[in-house]
Amino acid sequence: MQSIVRLADYRPSDYLIDRVELDVRLHPTETRITATLAFRPNPAGEPGAPLVLDGDELTLLAIALDGQPTGPGAIDVTPRSLTLHQPPQRPFVLEVATQVNPSANTKLMGLYRSNGVYCTQCEADGFRRITYFLDRPDVMAVYTTRIEAERAEAPVLLGNGNPVEQGAVGLTRHYAVWHDPHPKPAYLFALVGGHLGRIGSRFATMEGRDVEIAVYVEPGKEDRADFALDAVARSMAWDERTFGRAYDLDVFNVVAVSDFNMGAMENKGLNIFNDKYVLASPDTATDADYANIEAIIAHEYFHNWSGNRVTCRDWFQLCLKEGLTVFRDQEFSSDERSRPVHRIAEVRTLRARQFPEDAGPLAHPVRPQAYREINNFYTATVYEKGAEIVRMLRTLLGPDTFRRGMDRYFSICDGTAATVEDFLAAFAAESGRDLTAFSRWYAQAGTPTVAVTGAHDPAAQTYILTFRQSLPRVATEATAGAAVEPLVIPVALGLVGQGGESVAAASERVRDGVFVLDKPEDAIVFTGVAAPPVPSLFRGFSAPVKVEHALTRDERLTLLAHDADAFNRWQAAQSLAMEVLVGRARAGAPLADEAGPEGAGLTGALATFLDAEALADPAFAALVLALPGEQEVAQTIAGEVDPDAIWRARQTLRRQLGRDLGSRLLSLRDALAEPSGAPFSPDAASAGRRALRNAALDLVAAADPETGTALALAQIEAATTMTDRLAALATLSLVPGEARDGALARFGEAYRHEPLVLDKWFALQAMIPEPGTLERVRGLMRHPAFSLGNPNRVRSLVASFSLNNPTQFHRPDGAGYDLTAEVVLALDGKNPQVAARLLTAFNTWRMVEGGRRRKAEEALSRVAGTPGLSPDVSDIAGRSLAPVK
């Protein structure tokens, strides 16, 4: 098993690298890389220590020290490391020549080929698959890269930084030289070579720099990159306005490739993207695709400061760049779109992905204390929960002090590899506050629960809110036995009168609408409260916690109708629905046409809401209509979960909503229909109208499949956008019969040459909650467009089944577990990262009822016991099976 790496064992590198000069001669199977590395001993390191360079599947061709061959016994070399036993204790130059095979690199780490295009992925430890190196983020150097290739094979040659020189080499080859003047760690290195189409524009920074920005895509798809290019320019302008951060090179390039393990990579000046987050047209991309492209373009660009100019000292500090940058991209999207709607979307993602992670065997702190395989820590905890910590910091300090703290952090840490302590120190200095207790958010795993009770004293006209926080003891290899300490939790709140009015009550413990809970138990007293109010707590989801607050149904209805906070209005609707769903699921209730009086109460409230507000804010209305997902219901039940019972409960409530709201929903569809010939726009308002119209279709079909099928077929025929076409197909996918089968077949045929659209087609079918879906998935794995070698295809089909189809993944016979384990093992030798991420589908296995639990454990044990597992898969399997402590 892979050895444990611990934060407590960190020590600086014994040697530093000031300058890296790379000569990369591209060839499909025999690429030669000559690295000239300028070393010097690190004053903070161990004097006279051997120099140990990282490698991975490398072939050494030559090595020279200060221009001379190394003597006998001077080095030890394997494909995984190169050791210079007695390095000079002065500055010296090591020249290392290696050879790699990009075409055979199915791991998609290091240098590989994607549809004939040479590209790289070096985070976290891919650079060692290119040359022997000190492959750690605290070793930062200035890079100059010369790239050479056959002109016919790779007419476009791109690298980090600014272009310096280009020219011919003989009759058929050419070269380009790129120089990045900003020191960076090896994980930010990148190069691209191939046939690529280009679109570009220019951006003038606030410092007067004229920047050439460009997006490179598969030739013939240049028109699908316009939105991405525009998003780059808008991201640049927003970062200047909001954080005062200007771009620092003469060019900024984005390249889209079809084979990519992640969403995108922020390599300095040369961002490489999964093409699904670049390419968009009304006929091939949904509104969600456009929003994701905008957000991920922004995320990678914002890394230029939060990740590149200031990087992380070690991989334990990953949240320092990722959590902070997610916060920044979320703020960008909120400003570009609807802030309340986007906030709700953020929380839905957090609850669907991170809360289950925090509750399962893969739980870990935002800053882990130990890991076996760092690639397994690119998680929702690091990204989404990490962003919530930054947001809480802003809530505690206020926007002005927070901005000063960000400015101080960027200024002091520019050009360095920083830590969480460095980050918090900047805010402590600007605010004068001790943030030691706040820093526990980075160290303690698990989702906190805050229990709240309220008491009104009519004689004294006071209202007391009492808060109790608790945190589950989450045992990991590094934290087992550690004490659980209280967290600093900002509670944004207000009081609402029984008639819906805002209650102007005073409390000395509440400042700017925020109470800070920093003890296990605390209470606040409001004065001047004549009648019992309805508390509106954690407005805007001010902290990533679970709230236990026994509001009555009428009090929740008051919040839904009148709360000034949009998030808590949505939350009130969710809580009303969750009460119905959990009650029916726990009782194992059968599928029915209505959910009883509780369901009727919900539909009545939603009817009033729709009549008053649906057309004013369709995007918000669509979210209010959306029921909690099956995974969220399972998290609320928390143990002995029956996924089939949850599905029946949810389907029953969907039927009742569709039946009771049917006429309103049909009227909304008519009112929101786009005029014939109207131009397409992916803006938030247009997307919101489409979202509500399609939400209405979904509920109508749940109650009346015949009417829903007719409407869906007509919508597919008339649709001018992929959003409407796919939404109608999704509705049909839940209605068994010839209409569904025919629509799916026609869609697959129409888009057979569009891989990203076929991904949507694969995913829809993988998520059908029917017993026949498993065989459907197996059949689609034989489809000519499917390949285990392409991460997007695997995610769209197999991961959609395993992660987004609870009833079929958790089949009582264990066949869903077996399919997932089978694919994990088939993938592990080719692409361990994708295999390991697929295996995380088992994270919730301990929550399900006993029969399923035994089947899941058997499948996991089969994976764990397979000889020759990669460290990636071995780590996930081992942690998933670890005994509960």
mmCIF file with all atom_site columns, C-alpha atoms in Angstrom, residues 36 56 66 264 355 452 595:
data_model
loop_
_atom_site.group_PDB
_atom_site.id
_atom_site.type_symbol
_atom_site.label_atom_id
_atom_site.label_alt_id
_atom_site.label_comp_id
_atom_site.label_asym_id
_atom_site.label_entity_id
_atom_site.label_seq_id
_atom_site.pdbx_PDB_ins_code
_atom_site.Cartn_x
_atom_site.Cartn_y
_atom_site.Cartn_z
_atom_site.occupancy
_atom_site.B_iso_or_equiv
_atom_site.pdbx_formal_charge
_atom_site.auth_seq_id
_atom_site.auth_comp_id
_atom_site.auth_asym_id
_atom_site.auth_atom_id
_atom_site.pdbx_PDB_model_num
ATOM 1 C CA . THR A 1 36  ? 18.634  22.256 -18.412 1.00 0.00 ? 36  THR A CA 1
ATOM 2 C CA . ASP A 1 56  ? 7.389   8.331  -13.479 1.00 0.00 ? 56  ASP A CA 1
ATOM 3 C CA . ASP A 1 66  ? 27.951  21.467 -15.338 1.00 0.00 ? 66  ASP A CA 1
ATOM 4 C CA . ALA A 1 264 ? -9.658  22.495 -16.913 1.00 0.00 ? 264 ALA A CA 1
ATOM 5 C CA . PHE A 1 355 ? -22.326 16.799 2.697   1.00 0.00 ? 355 PHE A CA 1
ATOM 6 C CA . VAL A 1 452 ? -31.972 26.071 17.523  1.00 0.00 ? 452 VAL A CA 1
ATOM 7 C CA . ALA A 1 595 ? -48.901 12.336 -0.609  1.00 0.00 ? 595 ALA A CA 1
#
